[in-house]
Amino acid sequence: MQNNNTGRAAGVLCHISSLWGNYGIGSLGKEAYEFADFLKSTHVKYWQILPLVQTGYGNSPYSSVCCSSGNPYFIDLEDLAAQGLLNKAELESCEVFGGDVDYDNLYNTRYQTLKTAFSRFDKHGAEFISFVESGEFDAYATFMALCARFGGSLLNFPEEYRNYNGEAVKKFREEVYETDYLFWQFLQFQFLKQWKKLKNYVNSLGIDIIGDIPLYVAYDSADVWEHPELFQLDEDMNPTKVAGVPPDYFSKTGQLWGNPLYDWEKMAEDGYGWWVERIRKASALYDVVRIDHFRGLDRYYAIPADAETAETGEWLDGPKEKLFWEVRAKLGDIPMIAEDLGFMDEGVEKLRVATGFPGMKIALFAFDGNPDNDYLPHNMHENSVAYTGTHDNATALGLLEKMTEAQFKVFKKRLRAEMKEIGLVLPFVTREEAARALVALTLASPAKLAVIPVQDLLGLNDEARMNIPSTVVGNWQFRLMKKPSRYHAAILRKMIKAFER
């Protein structure tokens, strides 16, 4: 992982949506700058976020209407007001103080506010015209305009609109150009301007941003609509096989994600051009790119499209090293992290070693009693990124609270043994203290980078959990109530100094 920061370092995982604020969801506004200042005060060198994309059904940042889009919900409304696009009363009407993200309310209200801002925006400004004419968001804006007209799904598009390059689509675009089409372009224009400003500020503090690329894209997306030839679809554009993972730690029946699978043979014909461009865009947004479900680039799990669970499927070969040969030849060395969790085998490890990308080590998975567990800090190698947990895990305290007294007693014994193994002395008795010890153990590990989810930094239980895999209700809603305190900053700063990060 090559980037601006070298040597041992610490990071904090906190998605934009989880920032505090007055408008129902975290944004690219002043709270994001305040969070960056908090990180700077602790000597943290990395801020990790989840995908910035516009979400679809289920509100998951791992399922988007366009894999290169920005989430309109993250647009700072106060910045729009400063541009003269919203007045004080309109801004106040969007106020929602505290609580988790209410996506239903956002969907029903936020786009109306953004349309009001768009109605006052100068659509003929040179910068905006240049942005639109670049064509970067043409498919996205047209797709969203069609979704608004025909019910939000590619399946609902009339036959004449199934072909992105068809004459009917061109005529439709012309009909809605000044209204719907330019509205969706406006959202991406505002998002990118605000994101670039925030990223420049974060980088000026000596902090790099780690951003996520989901391996797959959603079926209901501009990506599939624009390039159906790159996916495993039938002649009616329906998936023949879909993505997921077999039964594992997270789910007894596996995870049936439902994303259409890539046609890797077709993608290889132009040197994986679509993927190279995707990584290029990601590297412009982030300083370090984390590839989610990295294992699917070695071999991927293909599930029949009509299956009800992920228990039946087959492993098929992905592009392996060939994809990264093309990326390196065309883009140079892009700093990346391989999310190598779940069902691993020799092929995935071979691919990770060949790329040189650091893999991920999760402290919450370490204490099963196996002294050879790869996630135990004394078994970690330097070219790793250590976490207490990820966005898919229970929080550290949440996991400990679910243990019986007998289970917790065993856990404490194993945790103390591992702390002794690496020379870490930190007394603990309660579950809250054990959760803090897990944070310290992660930071003390040999991994070059250690990333702590903000929930574990603050000692929050599972009410603050971000996501439960294989469920579609109640996820991605966690928000901080306020800026992390000086007390928590002092604790993190002290640990970072003690463990030479």
Short mmCIF file of C-alpha atoms in Angstrom, two decimals:
data_model
loop_
_atom_site.label_atom_id
_atom_site.label_comp_id
_atom_site.label_asym_id
_atom_site.label_seq_id
_atom_site.Cartn_x
_atom_site.Cartn_y
_atom_site.Cartn_z
CA MET A 1 0.00 0.00 0.00
CA GLN A 2 1.86 3.04 -1.28
CA ASN A 3 0.48 6.45 -0.29
CA ASN A 4 1.45 9.74 1.28
CA ASN A 5 1.74 8.26 4.78
CA THR A 6 4.56 5.81 5.45
CA GLY A 7 5.41 3.68 8.48
CA ARG A 8 2.98 2.47 11.14
CA ALA A 9 -0.28 4.38 11.16
CA ALA A 10 -3.77 4.45 12.62
CA GLY A 11 -7.13 5.08 10.98
CA VAL A 12 -10.76 5.53 11.96
CA LEU A 13 -13.71 4.09 10.03
CA CYS A 14 -16.71 6.42 9.89
CA HIS A 15 -18.97 6.77 6.88
CA ILE A 16 -20.23 10.18 5.80
CA SER A 17 -23.81 9.18 6.57
CA SER A 18 -22.84 8.55 10.20
CA LEU A 19 -21.69 12.09 10.91
CA TRP A 20 -23.82 14.21 13.22
CA GLY A 21 -25.68 17.31 12.04
CA ASN A 22 -29.05 19.01 11.72
CA TYR A 23 -30.41 17.59 8.47
CA GLY A 24 -31.17 13.92 9.04
CA ILE A 25 -27.98 12.39 7.63
CA GLY A 26 -24.27 13.16 7.68
CA SER A 27 -23.10 15.42 4.87
CA LEU A 28 -20.04 17.01 3.27
CA GLY A 29 -20.67 20.12 5.34
CA LYS A 30 -19.07 21.59 8.43
CA GLU A 31 -19.43 18.42 10.51
CA ALA A 32 -17.19 16.54 8.07
CA TYR A 33 -14.52 19.22 8.47
CA GLU A 34 -14.91 19.06 12.26
CA PHE A 35 -14.48 15.29 12.16
CA ALA A 36 -11.31 15.72 10.12
CA ASP A 37 -10.06 18.17 12.75
CA PHE A 38 -10.83 15.59 15.43
CA LEU A 39 -8.78 12.98 13.56
CA LYS A 40 -5.90 15.44 13.20
CA SER A 41 -5.95 16.12 16.94
CA THR A 42 -5.47 12.39 17.65
CA HIS A 43 -2.65 11.93 15.08
CA VAL A 44 -4.80 9.58 13.01
CA LYS A 45 -3.47 9.39 9.45
CA TYR A 46 -6.36 7.66 7.68
CA TRP A 47 -10.08 8.30 7.48
CA GLN A 48 -11.89 5.27 6.04
CA ILE A 49 -15.37 5.60 4.58
CA LEU A 50 -17.84 3.32 2.82
CA PRO A 51 -18.77 3.81 -0.86
CA LEU A 52 -19.93 7.38 -1.56
CA VAL A 53 -22.42 6.21 -4.18
CA GLN A 54 -26.08 7.05 -4.58
CA THR A 55 -27.91 4.15 -2.96
CA GLY A 56 -30.90 2.25 -4.28
CA TYR A 57 -33.43 -0.05 -2.63
CA GLY A 58 -32.32 -0.98 0.89
CA ASN A 59 -30.07 2.09 1.18
CA SER A 60 -26.91 0.01 1.03
CA PRO A 61 -23.78 1.82 -0.20
CA TYR A 62 -22.83 -1.54 -1.72
CA SER A 63 -25.80 -1.41 -4.11
CA SER A 64 -25.96 1.70 -6.23
CA VAL A 65 -27.82 3.14 -9.20
CA CYS A 66 -24.40 4.03 -10.63
CA CYS A 67 -21.03 2.85 -9.37
CA SER A 68 -19.33 6.21 -10.08
CA SER A 69 -22.07 8.41 -8.63
CA GLY A 70 -22.09 10.46 -5.46
CA ASN A 71 -24.93 10.24 -2.94
CA PRO A 72 -27.19 13.32 -3.26
CA TYR A 73 -28.14 12.93 0.40
CA PHE A 74 -24.57 13.92 1.29
CA ILE A 75 -24.79 17.30 -0.46
CA ASP A 76 -24.35 20.07 2.10
CA LEU A 77 -27.58 22.06 2.13
CA GLU A 78 -25.95 25.01 3.87
CA ASP A 79 -23.54 25.28 0.95
CA LEU A 80 -26.52 25.40 -1.42
CA ALA A 81 -28.00 28.15 0.73
CA ALA A 82 -24.71 30.05 0.57
CA GLN A 83 -24.94 29.85 -3.24
CA GLY A 84 -28.38 31.46 -3.04
CA LEU A 85 -30.15 28.27 -4.10
CA LEU A 86 -32.10 27.76 -0.85
CA ASN A 87 -33.57 30.31 1.54
CA LYS A 88 -33.59 30.21 5.32
CA ALA A 89 -37.12 28.80 5.60
CA GLU A 90 -36.36 26.01 3.11
CA LEU A 91 -33.20 25.15 5.00
CA GLU A 92 -35.05 25.06 8.31
CA SER A 93 -37.72 22.79 6.85
CA CYS A 94 -35.04 20.12 6.38
CA GLU A 95 -33.89 20.16 9.99
CA VAL A 96 -33.95 16.83 11.81
CA PHE A 97 -32.13 16.91 15.13
CA GLY A 98 -30.49 13.70 16.33
CA GLY A 99 -31.46 10.10 15.85
CA ASP A 100 -30.59 7.50 13.26
CA VAL A 101 -31.00 8.11 9.55
CA ASP A 102 -34.65 7.95 8.45
CA TYR A 103 -34.28 7.00 4.79
CA ASP A 104 -38.02 6.99 4.10
CA ASN A 105 -38.29 10.58 5.21
CA LEU A 106 -35.20 11.55 3.23
CA TYR A 107 -36.54 9.95 0.07
CA ASN A 108 -39.87 11.73 0.43
CA THR A 109 -38.44 15.17 1.21
CA ARG A 110 -34.82 15.67 0.23
CA TYR A 111 -35.20 15.43 -3.52
CA GLN A 112 -37.91 18.11 -3.45
CA THR A 113 -35.50 20.41 -1.64
CA LEU A 114 -32.76 19.65 -4.15
CA LYS A 115 -35.16 20.33 -7.02
CA THR A 116 -35.93 23.71 -5.49
CA ALA A 117 -32.21 24.46 -5.42
CA PHE A 118 -31.88 23.29 -9.02
CA SER A 119 -34.69 25.60 -10.14
CA ARG A 120 -32.53 28.59 -9.06
CA PHE A 121 -29.26 27.27 -10.40
CA ASP A 122 -27.63 28.82 -13.48
CA LYS A 123 -27.75 25.94 -15.94
CA HIS A 124 -25.82 27.96 -18.52
CA GLY A 125 -22.68 28.57 -16.46
CA ALA A 126 -19.50 27.60 -18.26
CA GLU A 127 -18.31 25.24 -15.53
CA PHE A 128 -21.59 23.33 -15.43
CA ILE A 129 -21.87 23.15 -19.22
CA SER A 130 -18.36 21.72 -19.39
CA PHE A 131 -19.26 19.19 -16.70
CA VAL A 132 -22.36 18.02 -18.59
CA GLU A 133 -20.63 17.93 -21.97
CA SER A 134 -17.84 15.73 -20.58
CA GLY A 135 -20.39 12.91 -20.81
CA GLU A 136 -19.23 11.32 -17.57
CA PHE A 137 -22.74 11.19 -16.11
CA ASP A 138 -24.78 10.96 -19.31
CA ALA A 139 -25.89 7.36 -18.75
CA TYR A 140 -26.57 8.05 -15.07
CA ALA A 141 -28.68 11.17 -15.69
CA THR A 142 -30.65 9.52 -18.49
CA PHE A 143 -31.17 6.35 -16.44
CA MET A 144 -32.44 8.30 -13.43
CA ALA A 145 -34.79 10.33 -15.62
CA LEU A 146 -36.20 7.09 -17.03
CA CYS A 147 -36.53 5.61 -13.54
CA ALA A 148 -38.48 8.69 -12.43
CA ARG A 149 -40.80 8.29 -15.40
CA PHE A 150 -41.30 4.52 -15.34
CA GLY A 151 -41.21 3.40 -11.72
CA GLY A 152 -37.59 3.17 -10.59
CA SER A 153 -36.55 -0.11 -12.18
CA LEU A 154 -34.87 -1.19 -15.38
CA LEU A 155 -37.47 -3.96 -15.59
CA ASN A 156 -40.18 -1.30 -15.95
CA PHE A 157 -38.57 0.47 -18.90
CA PRO A 158 -40.59 0.10 -22.13
CA GLU A 159 -38.80 -2.04 -24.70
CA GLU A 160 -37.71 0.94 -26.78
CA TYR A 161 -35.74 2.32 -23.83
CA ARG A 162 -33.80 -0.86 -23.04
CA ASN A 163 -31.00 0.12 -25.45
CA TYR A 164 -28.92 2.99 -24.06
CA ASN A 165 -27.63 3.86 -27.53
CA GLY A 166 -31.02 3.62 -29.24
CA GLU A 167 -32.81 6.46 -31.00
CA ALA A 168 -35.74 6.33 -28.56
CA VAL A 169 -33.40 7.03 -25.64
CA LYS A 170 -31.80 9.94 -27.48
CA LYS A 171 -35.24 11.42 -28.17
CA PHE A 172 -36.28 10.92 -24.54
CA ARG A 173 -33.13 12.68 -23.34
CA GLU A 174 -33.92 15.65 -25.53
CA GLU A 175 -37.49 15.81 -24.19
CA VAL A 176 -36.42 15.92 -20.54
CA TYR A 177 -33.07 17.65 -21.00
CA GLU A 178 -33.84 20.94 -19.25
CA THR A 179 -35.77 19.31 -16.43
CA ASP A 180 -34.93 15.81 -15.28
CA TYR A 181 -31.68 15.21 -17.18
CA LEU A 182 -29.93 18.39 -16.04
CA PHE A 183 -31.31 17.95 -12.51
CA TRP A 184 -29.43 14.67 -12.07
CA GLN A 185 -26.33 16.23 -13.63
CA PHE A 186 -26.68 19.12 -11.16
CA LEU A 187 -26.65 16.72 -8.22
CA GLN A 188 -23.41 15.09 -9.33
CA PHE A 189 -21.88 18.49 -10.10
CA GLN A 190 -22.63 19.77 -6.60
CA PHE A 191 -21.57 16.54 -4.92
CA LEU A 192 -18.19 16.40 -6.66
CA LYS A 193 -17.40 20.05 -6.01
CA GLN A 194 -18.14 19.60 -2.31
CA TRP A 195 -16.28 16.28 -2.09
CA LYS A 196 -13.14 17.60 -3.77
CA LYS A 197 -13.11 20.59 -1.43
CA LEU A 198 -13.46 18.34 1.63
CA LYS A 199 -10.84 15.88 0.40
CA ASN A 200 -8.35 18.68 -0.23
CA TYR A 201 -8.91 19.89 3.34
CA VAL A 202 -8.50 16.40 4.82
CA ASN A 203 -5.30 15.85 2.83
CA SER A 204 -3.98 19.24 3.97
CA LEU A 205 -4.12 17.89 7.54
CA GLY A 206 -1.86 14.99 6.59
CA ILE A 207 -4.76 12.54 6.52
CA ASP A 208 -5.43 10.14 3.64
CA ILE A 209 -8.90 8.89 2.74
CA ILE A 210 -9.56 5.17 2.27
CA GLY A 211 -12.58 4.57 0.05
CA ASP A 212 -14.42 1.44 -0.99
CA ILE A 213 -15.15 -0.17 -4.34
CA PRO A 214 -17.93 -2.77 -4.10
CA LEU A 215 -16.97 -5.70 -6.30
CA TYR A 216 -20.38 -5.90 -7.97
CA VAL A 217 -22.90 -3.38 -9.27
CA ALA A 218 -26.67 -3.45 -8.88
CA TYR A 219 -28.92 -4.83 -11.59
CA ASP A 220 -31.05 -1.68 -11.45
CA SER A 221 -28.19 0.58 -12.40
CA ALA A 222 -26.94 2.80 -15.16
CA ASP A 223 -23.89 0.51 -15.28
CA VAL A 224 -25.86 -2.56 -16.42
CA TRP A 225 -28.15 -0.49 -18.66
CA GLU A 226 -25.23 1.18 -20.44
CA HIS A 227 -23.11 -1.98 -20.83
CA PRO A 228 -25.34 -5.10 -20.75
CA GLU A 229 -22.79 -6.93 -22.90
CA LEU A 230 -20.36 -6.95 -19.96
CA PHE A 231 -22.70 -8.93 -17.68
CA GLN A 232 -24.14 -12.44 -17.61
CA LEU A 233 -27.62 -11.58 -18.92
CA ASP A 234 -30.03 -13.31 -21.26
CA GLU A 235 -31.43 -11.72 -24.43
CA ASP A 236 -34.12 -9.96 -22.38
CA MET A 237 -31.46 -8.43 -20.10
CA ASN A 238 -32.36 -10.68 -17.16
CA PRO A 239 -29.49 -12.14 -15.08
CA THR A 240 -28.75 -15.80 -15.71
CA LYS A 241 -26.62 -16.17 -12.58
CA VAL A 242 -26.19 -13.82 -9.65
CA ALA A 243 -23.63 -12.99 -7.00
CA GLY A 244 -23.38 -14.04 -3.38
CA VAL A 245 -21.32 -16.13 -1.01
CA PRO A 246 -21.90 -19.65 0.36
CA PRO A 247 -22.83 -20.28 4.01
CA ASP A 248 -20.25 -18.74 6.35
CA TYR A 249 -19.75 -16.92 9.66
CA PHE A 250 -22.37 -14.33 8.77
CA SER A 251 -25.18 -16.57 7.46
CA LYS A 252 -26.08 -20.26 7.66
CA THR A 253 -27.70 -20.16 4.21
CA GLY A 254 -25.08 -17.92 2.66
CA GLN A 255 -25.63 -14.44 1.33
CA LEU A 256 -27.74 -14.08 -1.81
CA TRP A 257 -26.75 -10.63 -3.02
CA GLY A 258 -28.52 -10.91 -6.36
CA ASN A 259 -26.09 -8.71 -8.32
CA PRO A 260 -25.55 -9.64 -11.96
CA LEU A 261 -22.19 -11.29 -12.60
CA TYR A 262 -19.56 -9.98 -14.97
CA ASP A 263 -18.80 -11.63 -18.28
CA TRP A 264 -15.07 -11.71 -17.65
CA GLU A 265 -14.26 -13.16 -21.08
CA LYS A 266 -16.02 -10.23 -22.75
CA MET A 267 -14.30 -7.76 -20.43
CA ALA A 268 -10.90 -9.22 -21.32
CA GLU A 269 -11.37 -8.33 -25.00
CA ASP A 270 -10.44 -4.68 -24.44
CA GLY A 271 -8.04 -5.25 -21.55
CA TYR A 272 -10.72 -4.89 -18.84
CA GLY A 273 -11.31 -1.29 -19.91
CA TRP A 274 -14.50 -0.87 -17.88
CA TRP A 275 -12.74 -1.97 -14.68
CA VAL A 276 -9.62 0.09 -15.39
CA GLU A 277 -11.79 3.19 -15.79
CA ARG A 278 -13.68 2.36 -12.60
CA ILE A 279 -10.45 2.12 -10.63
CA ARG A 280 -9.16 5.32 -12.23
CA LYS A 281 -12.25 7.20 -11.03
CA ALA A 282 -11.95 5.68 -7.56
CA SER A 283 -8.30 6.67 -7.30
CA ALA A 284 -9.30 10.25 -8.08
CA LEU A 285 -11.87 10.21 -5.26
CA TYR A 286 -9.75 8.42 -2.66
CA ASP A 287 -6.10 8.19 -1.65
CA VAL A 288 -6.33 4.44 -1.00
CA VAL A 289 -8.87 2.14 -2.66
CA ARG A 290 -10.26 -0.86 -0.76
CA ILE A 291 -11.68 -3.55 -3.04
CA ASP A 292 -14.61 -5.19 -1.31
CA HIS A 293 -14.96 -8.98 -1.75
CA PHE A 294 -11.51 -9.21 -3.33
CA ARG A 295 -11.80 -12.98 -3.43
CA GLY A 296 -14.32 -12.67 -6.30
CA LEU A 297 -11.53 -11.53 -8.60
CA ASP A 298 -9.80 -14.88 -8.18
CA ARG A 299 -12.87 -17.10 -8.21
CA TYR A 300 -16.47 -15.99 -7.79
CA TYR A 301 -19.55 -17.76 -6.50
CA ALA A 302 -22.26 -18.02 -9.17
CA ILE A 303 -25.82 -18.74 -7.98
CA PRO A 304 -28.72 -19.62 -10.33
CA ALA A 305 -30.84 -16.50 -10.79
CA ASP A 306 -33.99 -18.29 -9.61
CA ALA A 307 -32.43 -19.64 -6.37
CA GLU A 308 -34.02 -18.61 -3.08
CA THR A 309 -30.84 -18.93 -1.00
CA ALA A 310 -27.09 -18.98 -1.65
CA GLU A 311 -26.74 -22.63 -0.63
CA THR A 312 -26.53 -23.79 -4.24
CA GLY A 313 -23.91 -22.29 -6.50
CA GLU A 314 -20.59 -22.95 -8.19
CA TRP A 315 -17.14 -21.41 -8.09
CA LEU A 316 -15.94 -20.00 -11.40
CA ASP A 317 -12.67 -18.34 -12.36
CA GLY A 318 -12.36 -14.56 -12.29
CA PRO A 319 -9.72 -12.48 -14.07
CA LYS A 320 -7.04 -13.13 -11.43
CA GLU A 321 -3.74 -11.29 -11.96
CA LYS A 322 -4.61 -10.27 -15.52
CA LEU A 323 -6.90 -7.48 -14.34
CA PHE A 324 -4.20 -5.92 -12.19
CA TRP A 325 -1.59 -6.22 -14.94
CA GLU A 326 -3.85 -4.00 -17.03
CA VAL A 327 -4.51 -1.58 -14.17
CA ARG A 328 -0.80 -1.20 -13.44
CA ALA A 329 0.10 -0.83 -17.13
CA LYS A 330 -2.50 1.90 -17.69
CA LEU A 331 -2.70 3.67 -14.33
CA GLY A 332 0.55 2.88 -12.53
CA ASP A 333 0.62 1.76 -8.91
CA ILE A 334 -2.71 2.55 -7.24
CA PRO A 335 -2.63 2.14 -3.42
CA MET A 336 -5.15 -0.59 -2.61
CA ILE A 337 -6.37 -2.81 0.21
CA ALA A 338 -7.76 -6.29 -0.48
CA GLU A 339 -10.85 -7.19 1.53
CA ASP A 340 -9.88 -10.85 1.81
CA LEU A 341 -12.44 -11.97 4.39
CA GLY A 342 -14.92 -14.84 4.21
CA PHE A 343 -14.23 -18.06 2.33
CA MET A 344 -10.54 -17.91 1.44
CA ASP A 345 -8.42 -20.46 -0.36
CA GLU A 346 -4.93 -20.79 -1.81
CA GLY A 347 -5.90 -18.96 -5.00
CA VAL A 348 -7.03 -15.80 -3.21
CA GLU A 349 -3.87 -15.63 -1.13
CA LYS A 350 -1.78 -16.20 -4.25
CA LEU A 351 -3.57 -13.29 -5.96
CA ARG A 352 -3.14 -11.01 -2.95
CA VAL A 353 0.57 -11.80 -2.74
CA ALA A 354 0.98 -11.27 -6.49
CA THR A 355 -0.62 -7.82 -6.29
CA GLY A 356 1.23 -6.89 -3.11
CA PHE A 357 -1.97 -5.50 -1.58
CA PRO A 358 -2.37 -5.73 2.20
CA GLY A 359 -5.17 -7.97 3.41
CA MET A 360 -7.51 -7.42 6.36
CA LYS A 361 -7.27 -8.91 9.87
CA ILE A 362 -10.28 -8.74 12.20
CA ALA A 363 -9.66 -8.91 15.95
CA LEU A 364 -13.23 -10.02 16.66
CA PHE A 365 -12.54 -13.23 14.68
CA ALA A 366 -9.32 -14.07 16.53
CA PHE A 367 -10.44 -15.73 19.75
CA ASP A 368 -11.76 -19.14 18.77
CA GLY A 369 -9.09 -20.97 20.77
CA ASN A 370 -6.95 -21.83 17.74
CA PRO A 371 -3.36 -20.63 18.37
CA ASP A 372 -2.81 -20.56 14.60
CA ASN A 373 -5.76 -18.24 13.95
CA ASP A 374 -4.55 -15.74 11.33
CA TYR A 375 -6.35 -12.89 13.06
CA LEU A 376 -4.43 -13.18 16.33
CA PRO A 377 -2.02 -10.23 16.39
CA HIS A 378 1.04 -12.41 16.99
CA ASN A 379 0.23 -14.23 13.73
CA MET A 380 -0.30 -11.06 11.69
CA HIS A 381 2.28 -9.89 9.19
CA GLU A 382 3.22 -6.28 8.62
CA ASN A 383 1.55 -6.03 5.20
CA SER A 384 -1.92 -6.13 6.75
CA VAL A 385 -4.65 -3.78 7.86
CA ALA A 386 -5.93 -4.67 11.33
CA TYR A 387 -9.48 -3.84 12.45
CA THR A 388 -11.46 -4.58 15.58
CA GLY A 389 -14.37 -5.20 13.20
CA THR A 390 -15.92 -3.95 9.97
CA HIS A 391 -19.24 -2.37 9.00
CA ASP A 392 -20.67 -5.91 8.75
CA ASN A 393 -19.73 -6.95 12.29
CA ALA A 394 -21.28 -6.40 15.66
CA THR A 395 -19.45 -3.68 17.54
CA ALA A 396 -16.80 -4.93 19.94
CA LEU A 397 -18.97 -4.16 22.96
CA GLY A 398 -22.05 -5.49 21.18
CA LEU A 399 -20.39 -8.86 20.64
CA LEU A 400 -19.20 -9.07 24.24
CA GLU A 401 -22.63 -8.15 25.60
CA LYS A 402 -24.15 -11.12 23.76
CA MET A 403 -21.82 -13.58 25.52
CA THR A 404 -22.94 -15.57 28.50
CA GLU A 405 -20.86 -15.26 31.66
CA ALA A 406 -19.17 -18.55 30.85
CA GLN A 407 -18.38 -17.46 27.29
CA PHE A 408 -17.07 -14.11 28.46
CA LYS A 409 -14.85 -15.81 31.01
CA VAL A 410 -13.26 -17.91 28.26
CA PHE A 411 -12.93 -14.87 26.02
CA LYS A 412 -11.14 -12.88 28.74
CA LYS A 413 -8.69 -15.71 29.27
CA ARG A 414 -7.86 -15.88 25.57
CA LEU A 415 -7.62 -12.10 25.26
CA ARG A 416 -5.24 -11.86 28.21
CA ALA A 417 -3.09 -14.64 26.76
CA GLU A 418 -2.81 -12.82 23.42
CA MET A 419 -2.00 -9.52 25.12
CA LYS A 420 0.75 -11.26 27.05
CA GLU A 421 2.01 -12.85 23.82
CA ILE A 422 2.70 -9.45 22.26
CA GLY A 423 3.78 -7.76 25.50
CA LEU A 424 0.69 -5.61 26.04
CA VAL A 425 -0.24 -4.89 29.67
CA LEU A 426 -3.73 -3.47 30.16
CA PRO A 427 -5.90 -4.70 33.04
CA PHE A 428 -9.61 -5.26 32.34
CA VAL A 429 -12.54 -6.89 34.10
CA THR A 430 -15.84 -5.62 32.64
CA ARG A 431 -17.13 -6.04 29.11
CA GLU A 432 -16.64 -2.33 28.49
CA GLU A 433 -13.02 -2.62 29.58
CA ALA A 434 -12.53 -5.74 27.45
CA ALA A 435 -13.87 -3.88 24.41
CA ARG A 436 -11.31 -1.10 25.02
CA ALA A 437 -8.61 -3.74 25.39
CA LEU A 438 -9.55 -5.07 21.95
CA VAL A 439 -9.01 -1.60 20.52
CA ALA A 440 -5.61 -1.39 22.19
CA LEU A 441 -4.69 -4.88 20.99
CA THR A 442 -5.58 -3.95 17.42
CA LEU A 443 -3.47 -0.80 17.57
CA ALA A 444 -0.59 -2.73 19.15
CA SER A 445 -0.59 -5.36 16.40
CA PRO A 446 2.28 -5.72 13.89
CA ALA A 447 -0.01 -4.61 11.03
CA LYS A 448 1.31 -1.52 9.31
CA LEU A 449 -2.14 0.08 9.47
CA ALA A 450 -4.76 -0.36 12.19
CA VAL A 451 -8.28 1.01 11.64
CA ILE A 452 -10.81 1.40 14.45
CA PRO A 453 -14.53 1.79 13.66
CA VAL A 454 -15.79 4.93 15.35
CA GLN A 455 -18.34 2.83 17.29
CA ASP A 456 -15.52 0.87 18.94
CA LEU A 457 -13.53 4.02 19.57
CA LEU A 458 -16.52 5.40 21.50
CA GLY A 459 -17.35 2.10 23.21
CA LEU A 460 -20.85 1.79 21.71
CA ASN A 461 -22.93 -1.39 21.78
CA ASP A 462 -24.92 -3.03 19.00
CA GLU A 463 -27.50 -0.26 18.91
CA ALA A 464 -24.79 1.46 16.88
CA ARG A 465 -24.21 -1.47 14.51
CA MET A 466 -24.03 -0.41 10.87
CA ASN A 467 -25.14 -3.53 9.01
CA ILE A 468 -26.36 -7.08 9.53
CA PRO A 469 -25.54 -9.08 6.37
CA SER A 470 -28.41 -10.87 4.60
CA THR A 471 -30.98 -8.48 6.07
CA VAL A 472 -32.55 -5.50 4.29
CA VAL A 473 -34.29 -3.61 7.10
CA GLY A 474 -32.74 -1.34 9.70
CA ASN A 475 -29.23 -1.13 8.25
CA TRP A 476 -26.93 1.80 7.40
CA GLN A 477 -28.80 4.07 9.82
CA PHE A 478 -26.24 4.67 12.57
CA ARG A 479 -25.34 8.29 13.28
CA LEU A 480 -23.17 9.99 15.84
CA MET A 481 -25.10 12.29 18.12
CA LYS A 482 -22.25 14.78 18.32
CA LYS A 483 -18.56 15.24 17.64
CA PRO A 484 -16.41 12.71 19.54
CA SER A 485 -15.27 14.22 22.84
CA ARG A 486 -11.87 15.46 23.90
CA TYR A 487 -11.81 12.52 26.30
CA HIS A 488 -12.00 10.01 23.45
CA ALA A 489 -9.50 12.04 21.46
CA ALA A 490 -7.07 11.91 24.37
CA ILE A 491 -7.44 8.13 24.78
CA LEU A 492 -6.86 7.50 21.07
CA ARG A 493 -3.95 9.93 20.92
CA LYS A 494 -2.33 8.22 23.91
CA MET A 495 -2.67 4.76 22.33
CA ILE A 496 -1.36 5.95 18.98
CA LYS A 497 1.72 7.34 20.70
CA ALA A 498 2.21 4.24 22.86
CA PHE A 499 2.03 1.88 19.89
CA GLU A 500 4.13 4.13 17.66
CA ARG A 501 1.47 4.82 15.05
#
